[in-house]
XYZ file of C-alpha atoms in Angstrom:
203
model
C 10.175 166.140 17.976
C 6.641 165.463 16.798
C 5.593 167.153 13.573
C 2.600 169.460 13.665
C 2.750 170.820 10.110
C 3.169 169.367 6.631
C 4.163 171.453 3.604
C 3.613 169.851 0.196
C 4.968 170.548 -3.230
C 2.433 170.168 -6.054
C 3.933 168.809 -9.279
C 5.291 165.293 -8.894
C 3.762 165.051 -5.418
C 0.007 165.624 -5.746
C -0.253 166.320 -9.468
C 1.463 164.059 -11.988
C 3.656 165.999 -14.396
C 5.953 165.098 -17.272
C 8.713 167.536 -18.267
C 9.427 165.461 -21.378
C 5.898 165.971 -22.715
C 6.248 169.738 -22.726
C 9.776 169.515 -24.180
C 8.517 167.273 -26.981
C 5.546 169.585 -27.590
C 7.856 172.586 -28.024
C 10.228 170.599 -30.211
C 7.276 169.616 -32.398
C 6.575 173.330 -32.850
C 10.195 173.797 -33.928
C 11.540 175.259 -30.669
C 15.071 173.955 -30.169
C 16.971 173.324 -26.922
C 13.899 173.741 -24.726
C 15.626 171.789 -21.938
C 18.146 174.603 -21.675
C 15.301 176.995 -20.954
C 13.248 174.869 -18.562
C 13.594 171.497 -16.815
C 13.162 169.950 -13.369
C 16.710 170.997 -12.539
C 16.117 174.688 -13.191
C 14.718 177.525 -15.267
C 16.299 180.358 -17.232
C 15.503 184.042 -16.661
C 12.321 183.996 -18.773
C 10.782 181.032 -16.995
C 11.943 182.254 -13.587
C 10.201 185.557 -14.303
C 7.063 183.690 -15.328
C 7.097 181.593 -12.150
C 7.624 184.700 -10.020
C 4.710 186.481 -11.703
C 7.120 189.141 -12.955
C 6.143 188.886 -16.626
C 2.660 189.064 -18.114
C 1.326 186.081 -20.024
C 1.182 187.986 -23.333
C 4.800 189.078 -22.933
C 5.857 185.508 -22.211
C 4.302 184.367 -25.491
C 5.981 187.234 -27.352
C 9.362 186.328 -25.894
C 8.987 182.664 -26.936
C 8.198 183.832 -30.488
C 11.204 186.139 -30.402
C 13.575 183.456 -29.112
C 12.366 180.766 -31.478
C 11.991 182.963 -34.528
C 8.765 181.090 -35.249
C 5.286 182.512 -36.004
C 3.674 180.623 -33.122
C 0.229 181.557 -31.847
C -0.463 182.157 -28.178
C -2.479 178.925 -28.200
C 0.421 176.968 -29.723
C 2.700 178.072 -26.911
C 0.080 177.710 -24.177
C -0.840 174.165 -25.235
C 2.821 173.102 -25.396
C 3.507 174.667 -22.007
C 0.462 172.995 -20.444
C 1.464 169.593 -21.848
C 3.555 169.085 -18.712
C 0.384 168.792 -16.596
C -1.187 165.331 -16.431
C -3.697 164.420 -13.714
C -4.169 164.622 -9.980
C -3.304 161.642 -7.817
C -6.743 160.804 -6.475
C -5.480 158.623 -3.624
C -3.127 161.402 -2.577
C -5.988 163.908 -2.536
C -7.922 161.529 -0.300
C -4.906 161.211 1.957
C -4.750 164.998 2.271
C -8.307 164.958 3.588
C -7.222 162.480 6.269
C -4.033 164.384 7.106
C -6.043 167.577 7.637
C -7.408 165.957 10.790
C -3.902 165.515 12.257
C -1.747 168.329 10.902
C -1.728 171.859 9.577
C -1.282 171.491 5.811
C 0.291 174.001 3.423
C 1.157 173.962 -0.264
C 4.392 175.473 -1.577
C 4.615 175.328 -5.360
C 6.741 176.847 -8.094
C 4.101 177.587 -10.683
C 2.851 180.301 -13.009
C -0.523 181.821 -13.810
C -0.898 179.762 -17.008
C -0.427 176.454 -15.173
C -2.422 177.638 -12.180
C -5.444 178.182 -14.394
C -4.946 174.877 -16.229
C -4.432 172.585 -13.243
C -7.501 174.011 -11.559
C -9.409 173.197 -14.755
C -8.019 169.643 -14.661
C -8.898 169.317 -10.975
C -12.543 170.214 -11.651
C -12.938 167.733 -14.516
C -14.208 165.434 -11.760
C -16.956 166.299 -9.266
C -15.338 167.811 -6.172
C -16.634 168.637 -2.727
C -14.139 171.485 -2.334
C -11.634 173.520 -4.303
C -8.061 172.303 -4.552
C -6.745 175.079 -2.282
C -9.208 174.068 0.441
C -7.067 171.013 1.154
C -4.643 173.424 2.840
C -4.576 176.136 5.470
C -2.979 178.211 2.738
C -1.537 177.554 -0.719
C 1.639 179.441 -1.639
C 2.238 179.789 -5.367
C 5.495 181.338 -6.563
C 3.709 183.476 -9.166
C 1.583 185.074 -6.451
C 4.313 185.784 -3.883
C 7.122 186.795 -6.264
C 9.576 184.185 -4.970
C 10.405 180.626 -5.935
C 12.104 177.535 -4.603
C 14.896 176.732 -3.932
C 15.495 180.288 -2.652
C 15.211 180.358 1.129
C 13.001 183.465 1.236
C 9.862 181.632 0.097
C 10.262 178.999 2.810
C 10.895 181.706 5.371
C 7.706 183.469 4.246
C 5.611 180.364 4.939
C 7.267 179.830 8.326
C 6.920 183.472 9.363
C 3.355 184.097 8.213
C 2.069 180.997 9.992
C 4.289 181.012 13.111
C 5.636 177.577 12.230
C 8.457 175.884 14.141
C 10.896 174.470 11.558
C 11.733 171.400 13.646
C 8.028 170.562 13.884
C 7.464 171.043 10.156
C 7.854 168.414 7.421
C 8.376 169.459 3.796
C 7.670 166.992 0.960
C 9.031 167.696 -2.532
C 10.285 165.723 -5.536
C 13.302 167.951 -6.297
C 16.537 167.508 -4.367
C 17.541 171.186 -4.526
C 14.270 172.178 -2.840
C 14.768 169.573 -0.126
C 18.294 170.867 0.553
C 17.040 174.393 1.243
C 14.348 173.139 3.617
C 16.926 171.147 5.578
C 19.252 174.155 5.756
C 16.452 176.034 7.544
C 15.946 173.278 10.101
C 12.816 171.883 8.448
C 12.360 168.127 8.329
C 12.277 167.150 4.658
C 11.297 164.142 2.572
C 12.379 163.689 -1.046
C 9.470 161.964 -2.776
C 11.062 159.648 -5.312
C 9.434 158.532 -8.588
C 6.871 155.797 -7.989
C 6.352 156.856 -4.368
C 3.204 158.575 -3.133
C 2.397 160.637 -0.072
C 0.079 157.889 1.146
C 3.156 155.615 1.331
C 5.043 157.837 3.776
C 3.365 156.762 6.998
C 2.545 160.326 7.994
């Protein structure tokens, strides 16, 4: 069946990210075992709460200080947390502009208000004709809807709110667990592997 809709992940798909950079940044501050708190494979309760918008930014910083036992400033923690964010894939952004002519485009991203603010700052470091969200019919951010991948409810929200047919919808993500949920709901899904870009997919 022909696809009519594309749903994109953000980090590792449109925006280059590096989990190791943020781990190293926290380790440099003296925070141990950061990978046990947050990695591509998953997040603990604190980071899940942050990505669901269930904890305020100031409380997140306080909890990191409490867990680490270190006198870290908010800026110390924010800078280490933002170290994961690199740069936008310019060719992929251009491809989104082209795909908008053929498909309905949506964004579905696990993110938090700290990263949301920072990646929009990074996006606008270059002159832009439109905001990042304007590449899509709608952008769904976990911190704004109170749900996160790979839980099925956030996928179901996107499908329901936009009257999408799963079999006519393609989901692109760089994490296998997120792909598995999409497939379980009848959505076509593509795992974007390292070194592969959306412009390589023949969409």
